[in-house]
Amino acid sequence: MNLESQTSAVTCERRGKIFLVTIDNPPVNALNAAVRRGLMEAIDKAESDDQVEAVMLIGAGRNFIGGADIREFGKPPLPPSLPDVCNRIESCSKPVVAAIHGAALGGGLEVALAAHYRLAVAGAKLGLPEVELGLLPGAGGTQRTPRLIGARAALDLILSGRRVDAKEARDLGLVDRLGASEETLTEGLAYTQELLALKARPRPTREAKALEDTAASLAAIEDARAAVTRKSRGRLSPFKILEATQAAIEQPFAEGMRTERRFFLECMDSPQRAGLVHAFFVEREAVKLPETRQAAPRRIETVGIIGGGTMGAGIAVAVLDAGLPVVMIERDEASLSRGRAHIENVYDGLVARRRMSADAKSSVMNRWRGSTTYESLADADVIIEAVFEDMAVKEAVFAQLDRVAKPGAILATNTSYLDIDAIAATISRPQDVIGLHFFSPANVMKLLEVVVPKRVSADVIATAFELAKKLRKVAVRAGVCDGFIGNRVLAVYRAATDHMMEDGASPYQIDKAVRDFGFPMGPFQVTDLAGGDIGWATRKRRAATRDPKARYVQIPDRLCELGWFGQKTGRGYYRYTNGSRVGATDPDVQAIIDAERRRAGITPRSFSDEEIIRRYMAAMINEGANVVHERIALRPLDVDVTFLHGYGFPRFRGGPMKYADTVGLASVLDDIRQFAKEDPQFWRPSTLLVDLVERGANFASLNEGTRDE
Ligand code: 3H9
């Protein structure tokens, strides 16, 4: 018999003695106010219906429940709260079963944990990923999970945010039963029938006993605290997770729930939460573009790669990992076998670390084919060139591609600064030419700048985004200019960094200030890692066109002239002894800096860490604004995503443009105007920044379609 449903987000139906409650709130069944209300009412109904003996919760569509509704964060809370809903489910006088498929994440898993019995089918993903959003599980997750599976396992889940599959969930004790098939409804109903036949009673998780060994539980907290202190310095929610879990050990359930709530609200109010939620949404917004909306992608079944150097091999690994076949072209057999060796090296590393079997490696390598003739690319749907960064070399490659590629094949260049409009103009099919700017190592780095020349067709752009998805990359649309979004902005804040070094801050102080801000490495450590010779080559290339009035710091050139290119030569800004990858400060570098200051007639002054960050960020934000103003980035969010995934920008700050909104654009502009008094040539406020400040607006207002607070 069908019952009237309470809300369309939660529908109820009686199946014999079982009250079937379906959460149906596309796309991921997030627990918005309507779902919460619906769940409350469903339990009330089940309880008051004499014919009902058990309740079963299930999700419609591809997931059980994707979590609390992130779009409600930062808005006034609407009753009932999720902890109240979970408590209501747990206190139901009839057994409640959660039948889980797809995602049961965050609040979704908390709902399942409030049920009395849990079944999961293959393909289910269970987890408490709140920490990724700067939160802690706030609907009993920190109280019920450790009671159910013990403090150590619970902390591992909650602090990592990792998702576990159905089998691991069963092994951990998070679920009681694995479905024999993927038919969640059938499996769930059969399990509930079985429980009824056994006269199973409600079994509140709050009464579970996994925390009984208090000493062992507290030891787990201390171990986790040591790891958090090491890895998550400056972050709020991991520390609050520790405290809330400790409360589960030391406090009665109801008091522990109040403690959890207090910490949850504290995290909710933090700028870190706002930054992380911003990052979550902008990653999804970045792929929503006029072109991806209007055009369907072309087919991608085979990828051709020209060049087997570090970049070409890295791209090949990314493509092979996505399950696609690769045809690699090199100029001769020797270069081809070097290319193959580069790829095999990556997989051999995985095999050595037991992250891949030898069989899996050979089956991946079976998808790789090498050739020294362009004709072998005749069947490729996408061809990516990763040859030497030189216009004449690239043009020669594109002439060959024009000759051999099949009609409709996408011809991509991995250039990091060359004019792609000019490359496209040299062949007969400019509509098929696009930039795919991978970051090194290309099989590891998440960012892919999709660089859009003027004449490219919309379906090529859509295909590039589709390819990025297959490669599990985060793609950002960028326009053509020297450096596109990322490297163009980098060049500016890197110059500001060199100015500070020449004016009196040591590279070591700057690196530390930048790390303390949240970057994994400072700018000089990055230079040492990437190789100082790369920037040196760029500087030489630009020397002829550099504005003679622009300030030019020569310290990096002095180091390069000595052959100090960083880690690979054992010396750079730091000294690397015995192959160490951790550098030591170097008095010789300091002496070179001192000499350069004297040569430039600069009396060094001291910088506070705070001033270093203000200058570093002002330079980044100002050029980010220029990039948006010139439509190299369509929206500020594209700059944010670029920096989050290609440049180690601290995710909890949301990206440079979000950070600018957080500190206030007027204050950033004030800083720039202040700095301009010493160097008006370098510090020129972006027209867009000035305009936004005059209008009292922020960057978020330009992120049409995103949900910033
Ligand atoms: C929490 O639960 C707090 C509680 O402990 C305490 C409360 C008191 N809300 O990723 P997709 C949207 S914190 C609102 O492309 P997929 C997403 O923006 C939450 N919207 O799909 C996108 O919208 P659009 C803990 C959400 O199939 C669309 O759904 N939970 C939410 O690749 C499709 O998303 C999490 O952190 C949400 N919770 O992956 C889980 N989730 O189409 C976060 C998604 O307009 N979510 N959307 O761009 C995920 O991990 C994935 O989205 C999921 C689906 C695996 C669920």
mmCIF file with all atom_site columns, N, CA, C and O in Angstrom, residues 129-161:
data_model
loop_
_atom_site.group_PDB
_atom_site.id
_atom_site.type_symbol
_atom_site.label_atom_id
_atom_site.label_alt_id
_atom_site.label_comp_id
_atom_site.label_asym_id
_atom_site.label_entity_id
_atom_site.label_seq_id
_atom_site.pdbx_PDB_ins_code
_atom_site.Cartn_x
_atom_site.Cartn_y
_atom_site.Cartn_z
_atom_site.occupancy
_atom_site.B_iso_or_equiv
_atom_site.pdbx_formal_charge
_atom_site.auth_seq_id
_atom_site.auth_comp_id
_atom_site.auth_asym_id
_atom_site.auth_atom_id
_atom_site.pdbx_PDB_model_num
ATOM 1   N N  . PRO A 1 129 ? 34.038 12.719 5.387  1.00 0.00 ? 129 PRO A N  1
ATOM 2   C CA . PRO A 1 129 ? 35.019 13.625 4.775  1.00 0.00 ? 129 PRO A CA 1
ATOM 3   C C  . PRO A 1 129 ? 34.901 15.075 5.244  1.00 0.00 ? 129 PRO A C  1
ATOM 4   O O  . PRO A 1 129 ? 35.462 15.970 4.615  1.00 0.00 ? 129 PRO A O  1
ATOM 5   N N  . GLU A 1 130 ? 34.198 15.312 6.357  1.00 0.00 ? 130 GLU A N  1
ATOM 6   C CA . GLU A 1 130 ? 33.989 16.696 6.802  1.00 0.00 ? 130 GLU A CA 1
ATOM 7   C C  . GLU A 1 130 ? 35.288 17.468 6.941  1.00 0.00 ? 130 GLU A C  1
ATOM 8   O O  . GLU A 1 130 ? 35.340 18.675 6.700  1.00 0.00 ? 130 GLU A O  1
ATOM 9   N N  . VAL A 1 131 ? 36.368 16.764 7.346  1.00 0.00 ? 131 VAL A N  1
ATOM 10  C CA . VAL A 1 131 ? 37.644 17.458 7.546  1.00 0.00 ? 131 VAL A CA 1
ATOM 11  C C  . VAL A 1 131 ? 38.091 18.155 6.254  1.00 0.00 ? 131 VAL A C  1
ATOM 12  O O  . VAL A 1 131 ? 38.729 19.206 6.293  1.00 0.00 ? 131 VAL A O  1
ATOM 13  N N  . GLU A 1 132 ? 37.717 17.596 5.108  1.00 0.00 ? 132 GLU A N  1
ATOM 14  C CA . GLU A 1 132 ? 38.092 18.219 3.829  1.00 0.00 ? 132 GLU A CA 1
ATOM 15  C C  . GLU A 1 132 ? 37.377 19.546 3.628  1.00 0.00 ? 132 GLU A C  1
ATOM 16  O O  . GLU A 1 132 ? 37.744 20.336 2.772  1.00 0.00 ? 132 GLU A O  1
ATOM 17  N N  . LEU A 1 133 ? 36.315 19.752 4.388  1.00 0.00 ? 133 LEU A N  1
ATOM 18  C CA . LEU A 1 133 ? 35.566 21.008 4.283  1.00 0.00 ? 133 LEU A CA 1
ATOM 19  C C  . LEU A 1 133 ? 35.812 21.885 5.507  1.00 0.00 ? 133 LEU A C  1
ATOM 20  O O  . LEU A 1 133 ? 35.082 22.840 5.761  1.00 0.00 ? 133 LEU A O  1
ATOM 21  N N  . GLY A 1 134 ? 36.815 21.543 6.290  1.00 0.00 ? 134 GLY A N  1
ATOM 22  C CA . GLY A 1 134 ? 37.146 22.348 7.468  1.00 0.00 ? 134 GLY A CA 1
ATOM 23  C C  . GLY A 1 134 ? 36.200 22.112 8.630  1.00 0.00 ? 134 GLY A C  1
ATOM 24  O O  . GLY A 1 134 ? 36.116 22.936 9.547  1.00 0.00 ? 134 GLY A O  1
ATOM 25  N N  . LEU A 1 135 ? 35.503 20.978 8.596  1.00 0.00 ? 135 LEU A N  1
ATOM 26  C CA . LEU A 1 135 ? 34.505 20.687 9.633  1.00 0.00 ? 135 LEU A CA 1
ATOM 27  C C  . LEU A 1 135 ? 34.859 19.402 10.366 1.00 0.00 ? 135 LEU A C  1
ATOM 28  O O  . LEU A 1 135 ? 35.835 18.733 10.041 1.00 0.00 ? 135 LEU A O  1
ATOM 29  N N  . LEU A 1 136 ? 33.996 19.046 11.320 1.00 0.00 ? 136 LEU A N  1
ATOM 30  C CA . LEU A 1 136 ? 34.055 17.706 11.880 1.00 0.00 ? 136 LEU A CA 1
ATOM 31  C C  . LEU A 1 136 ? 32.658 17.118 11.729 1.00 0.00 ? 136 LEU A C  1
ATOM 32  O O  . LEU A 1 136 ? 31.691 17.862 11.532 1.00 0.00 ? 136 LEU A O  1
ATOM 33  N N  . PRO A 1 137 ? 32.549 15.784 11.769 1.00 0.00 ? 137 PRO A N  1
ATOM 34  C CA . PRO A 1 137 ? 31.217 15.203 11.671 1.00 0.00 ? 137 PRO A CA 1
ATOM 35  C C  . PRO A 1 137 ? 30.360 15.770 12.800 1.00 0.00 ? 137 PRO A C  1
ATOM 36  O O  . PRO A 1 137 ? 30.732 15.657 13.969 1.00 0.00 ? 137 PRO A O  1
ATOM 37  N N  . GLY A 1 138 ? 29.260 16.425 12.447 1.00 0.00 ? 138 GLY A N  1
ATOM 38  C CA . GLY A 1 138 ? 28.531 17.196 13.460 1.00 0.00 ? 138 GLY A CA 1
ATOM 39  C C  . GLY A 1 138 ? 27.163 16.633 13.788 1.00 0.00 ? 138 GLY A C  1
ATOM 40  O O  . GLY A 1 138 ? 26.346 17.300 14.417 1.00 0.00 ? 138 GLY A O  1
ATOM 41  N N  . ALA A 1 139 ? 26.887 15.424 13.355 1.00 0.00 ? 139 ALA A N  1
ATOM 42  C CA . ALA A 1 139 ? 25.590 14.824 13.692 1.00 0.00 ? 139 ALA A CA 1
ATOM 43  C C  . ALA A 1 139 ? 25.818 13.493 14.390 1.00 0.00 ? 139 ALA A C  1
ATOM 44  O O  . ALA A 1 139 ? 25.199 12.486 14.078 1.00 0.00 ? 139 ALA A O  1
ATOM 45  N N  . GLY A 1 140 ? 26.764 13.525 15.322 1.00 0.00 ? 140 GLY A N  1
ATOM 46  C CA . GLY A 1 140 ? 27.019 12.337 16.129 1.00 0.00 ? 140 GLY A CA 1
ATOM 47  C C  . GLY A 1 140 ? 28.156 11.479 15.591 1.00 0.00 ? 140 GLY A C  1
ATOM 48  O O  . GLY A 1 140 ? 28.518 10.482 16.210 1.00 0.00 ? 140 GLY A O  1
ATOM 49  N N  . GLY A 1 141 ? 28.752 11.885 14.476 1.00 0.00 ? 141 GLY A N  1
ATOM 50  C CA . GLY A 1 141 ? 29.811 11.064 13.867 1.00 0.00 ? 141 GLY A CA 1
ATOM 51  C C  . GLY A 1 141 ? 31.005 10.874 14.778 1.00 0.00 ? 141 GLY A C  1
ATOM 52  O O  . GLY A 1 141 ? 31.601 9.794  14.809 1.00 0.00 ? 141 GLY A O  1
ATOM 53  N N  . THR A 1 142 ? 31.345 11.909 15.543 1.00 0.00 ? 142 THR A N  1
ATOM 54  C CA . THR A 1 142 ? 32.510 11.757 16.431 1.00 0.00 ? 142 THR A CA 1
ATOM 55  C C  . THR A 1 142 ? 32.148 10.990 17.704 1.00 0.00 ? 142 THR A C  1
ATOM 56  O O  . THR A 1 142 ? 33.038 10.596 18.466 1.00 0.00 ? 142 THR A O  1
ATOM 57  N N  . GLN A 1 143 ? 30.856 10.822 17.937 1.00 0.00 ? 143 GLN A N  1
ATOM 58  C CA . GLN A 1 143 ? 30.432 10.110 19.149 1.00 0.00 ? 143 GLN A CA 1
ATOM 59  C C  . GLN A 1 143 ? 30.044 8.658  18.841 1.00 0.00 ? 143 GLN A C  1
ATOM 60  O O  . GLN A 1 143 ? 30.403 7.740  19.574 1.00 0.00 ? 143 GLN A O  1
ATOM 61  N N  . ARG A 1 144 ? 29.311 8.467  17.753 1.00 0.00 ? 144 ARG A N  1
ATOM 62  C CA . ARG A 1 144 ? 28.863 7.091  17.463 1.00 0.00 ? 144 ARG A CA 1
ATOM 63  C C  . ARG A 1 144 ? 29.973 6.260  16.811 1.00 0.00 ? 144 ARG A C  1
ATOM 64  O O  . ARG A 1 144 ? 30.112 5.071  17.122 1.00 0.00 ? 144 ARG A O  1
ATOM 65  N N  . THR A 1 145 ? 30.769 6.878  15.919 1.00 0.00 ? 145 THR A N  1
ATOM 66  C CA . THR A 1 145 ? 31.763 6.064  15.192 1.00 0.00 ? 145 THR A CA 1
ATOM 67  C C  . THR A 1 145 ? 32.753 5.401  16.154 1.00 0.00 ? 145 THR A C  1
ATOM 68  O O  . THR A 1 145 ? 32.960 4.184  16.070 1.00 0.00 ? 145 THR A O  1
ATOM 69  N N  . PRO A 1 146 ? 33.370 6.147  17.079 1.00 0.00 ? 146 PRO A N  1
ATOM 70  C CA . PRO A 1 146 ? 34.309 5.446  17.973 1.00 0.00 ? 146 PRO A CA 1
ATOM 71  C C  . PRO A 1 146 ? 33.613 4.428  18.880 1.00 0.00 ? 146 PRO A C  1
ATOM 72  O O  . PRO A 1 146 ? 34.195 3.383  19.191 1.00 0.00 ? 146 PRO A O  1
ATOM 73  N N  . ARG A 1 147 ? 32.379 4.692  19.264 1.00 0.00 ? 147 ARG A N  1
ATOM 74  C CA . ARG A 1 147 ? 31.678 3.694  20.094 1.00 0.00 ? 147 ARG A CA 1
ATOM 75  C C  . ARG A 1 147 ? 31.451 2.409  19.301 1.00 0.00 ? 147 ARG A C  1
ATOM 76  O O  . ARG A 1 147 ? 31.428 1.327  19.847 1.00 0.00 ? 147 ARG A O  1
ATOM 77  N N  . LEU A 1 148 ? 31.293 2.565  17.977 1.00 0.00 ? 148 LEU A N  1
ATOM 78  C CA . LEU A 1 148 ? 30.989 1.404  17.152 1.00 0.00 ? 148 LEU A CA 1
ATOM 79  C C  . LEU A 1 148 ? 32.250 0.662  16.708 1.00 0.00 ? 148 LEU A C  1
ATOM 80  O O  . LEU A 1 148 ? 32.294 -0.569 16.747 1.00 0.00 ? 148 LEU A O  1
ATOM 81  N N  . ILE A 1 149 ? 33.297 1.413  16.293 1.00 0.00 ? 149 ILE A N  1
ATOM 82  C CA . ILE A 1 149 ? 34.467 0.714  15.703 1.00 0.00 ? 149 ILE A CA 1
ATOM 83  C C  . ILE A 1 149 ? 35.767 0.990  16.454 1.00 0.00 ? 149 ILE A C  1
ATOM 84  O O  . ILE A 1 149 ? 36.821 0.573  16.019 1.00 0.00 ? 149 ILE A O  1
ATOM 85  N N  . GLY A 1 150 ? 35.677 1.704  17.573 1.00 0.00 ? 150 GLY A N  1
ATOM 86  C CA . GLY A 1 150 ? 36.886 1.977  18.359 1.00 0.00 ? 150 GLY A CA 1
ATOM 87  C C  . GLY A 1 150 ? 37.503 3.311  17.970 1.00 0.00 ? 150 GLY A C  1
ATOM 88  O O  . GLY A 1 150 ? 37.308 3.802  16.852 1.00 0.00 ? 150 GLY A O  1
ATOM 89  N N  . ALA A 1 151 ? 38.257 3.893  18.921 1.00 0.00 ? 151 ALA A N  1
ATOM 90  C CA . ALA A 1 151 ? 38.793 5.240  18.726 1.00 0.00 ? 151 ALA A CA 1
ATOM 91  C C  . ALA A 1 151 ? 39.811 5.280  17.590 1.00 0.00 ? 151 ALA A C  1
ATOM 92  O O  . ALA A 1 151 ? 39.820 6.206  16.773 1.00 0.00 ? 151 ALA A O  1
ATOM 93  N N  . ARG A 1 152 ? 40.672 4.251  17.519 1.00 0.00 ? 152 ARG A N  1
ATOM 94  C CA . ARG A 1 152 ? 41.754 4.313  16.541 1.00 0.00 ? 152 ARG A CA 1
ATOM 95  C C  . ARG A 1 152 ? 41.208 4.285  15.108 1.00 0.00 ? 152 ARG A C  1
ATOM 96  O O  . ARG A 1 152 ? 41.561 5.118  14.278 1.00 0.00 ? 152 ARG A O  1
ATOM 97  N N  . ALA A 1 153 ? 40.316 3.351  14.851 1.00 0.00 ? 153 ALA A N  1
ATOM 98  C CA . ALA A 1 153 ? 39.745 3.246  13.499 1.00 0.00 ? 153 ALA A CA 1
ATOM 99  C C  . ALA A 1 153 ? 38.899 4.478  13.174 1.00 0.00 ? 153 ALA A C  1
ATOM 100 O O  . ALA A 1 153 ? 38.913 4.981  12.048 1.00 0.00 ? 153 ALA A O  1
ATOM 101 N N  . ALA A 1 154 ? 38.182 4.970  14.173 1.00 0.00 ? 154 ALA A N  1
ATOM 102 C CA . ALA A 1 154 ? 37.326 6.138  13.936 1.00 0.00 ? 154 ALA A CA 1
ATOM 103 C C  . ALA A 1 154 ? 38.184 7.356  13.604 1.00 0.00 ? 154 ALA A C  1
ATOM 104 O O  . ALA A 1 154 ? 37.902 8.102  12.662 1.00 0.00 ? 154 ALA A O  1
ATOM 105 N N  . LEU A 1 155 ? 39.258 7.545  14.366 1.00 0.00 ? 155 LEU A N  1
ATOM 106 C CA . LEU A 1 155 ? 40.124 8.704  14.110 1.00 0.00 ? 155 LEU A CA 1
ATOM 107 C C  . LEU A 1 155 ? 40.751 8.613  12.727 1.00 0.00 ? 155 LEU A C  1
ATOM 108 O O  . LEU A 1 155 ? 40.884 9.615  12.024 1.00 0.00 ? 155 LEU A O  1
ATOM 109 N N  . ASP A 1 156 ? 41.133 7.408  12.348 1.00 0.00 ? 156 ASP A N  1
ATOM 110 C CA . ASP A 1 156 ? 41.717 7.234  11.015 1.00 0.00 ? 156 ASP A CA 1
ATOM 111 C C  . ASP A 1 156 ? 40.725 7.702  9.947  1.00 0.00 ? 156 ASP A C  1
ATOM 112 O O  . ASP A 1 156 ? 41.067 8.467  9.048  1.00 0.00 ? 156 ASP A O  1
ATOM 113 N N  . LEU A 1 157 ? 39.480 7.275  10.097 1.00 0.00 ? 157 LEU A N  1
ATOM 114 C CA . LEU A 1 157 ? 38.455 7.672  9.112  1.00 0.00 ? 157 LEU A CA 1
ATOM 115 C C  . LEU A 1 157 ? 38.205 9.172  9.130  1.00 0.00 ? 157 LEU A C  1
ATOM 116 O O  . LEU A 1 157 ? 38.168 9.831  8.087  1.00 0.00 ? 157 LEU A O  1
ATOM 117 N N  . ILE A 1 158 ? 38.013 9.708  10.328 1.00 0.00 ? 158 ILE A N  1
ATOM 118 C CA . ILE A 1 158 ? 37.554 11.099 10.435 1.00 0.00 ? 158 ILE A CA 1
ATOM 119 C C  . ILE A 1 158 ? 38.674 12.079 10.104 1.00 0.00 ? 158 ILE A C  1
ATOM 120 O O  . ILE A 1 158 ? 38.458 13.112 9.483  1.00 0.00 ? 158 ILE A O  1
ATOM 121 N N  . LEU A 1 159 ? 39.907 11.743 10.520 1.00 0.00 ? 159 LEU A N  1
ATOM 122 C CA . LEU A 1 159 ? 41.008 12.679 10.250 1.00 0.00 ? 159 LEU A CA 1
ATOM 123 C C  . LEU A 1 159 ? 41.469 12.624 8.798  1.00 0.00 ? 159 LEU A C  1
ATOM 124 O O  . LEU A 1 159 ? 41.928 13.620 8.252  1.00 0.00 ? 159 LEU A O  1
ATOM 125 N N  . SER A 1 160 ? 41.336 11.459 8.169  1.00 0.00 ? 160 SER A N  1
ATOM 126 C CA . SER A 1 160 ? 41.777 11.366 6.769  1.00 0.00 ? 160 SER A CA 1
ATOM 127 C C  . SER A 1 160 ? 40.651 11.756 5.820  1.00 0.00 ? 160 SER A C  1
ATOM 128 O O  . SER A 1 160 ? 40.900 12.196 4.705  1.00 0.00 ? 160 SER A O  1
ATOM 129 N N  . GLY A 1 161 ? 39.424 11.566 6.249  1.00 0.00 ? 161 GLY A N  1
ATOM 130 C CA . GLY A 1 161 ? 38.279 11.809 5.367  1.00 0.00 ? 161 GLY A CA 1
ATOM 131 C C  . GLY A 1 161 ? 38.160 10.746 4.288  1.00 0.00 ? 161 GLY A C  1
ATOM 132 O O  . GLY A 1 161 ? 37.354 10.870 3.374  1.00 0.00 ? 161 GLY A O  1
#
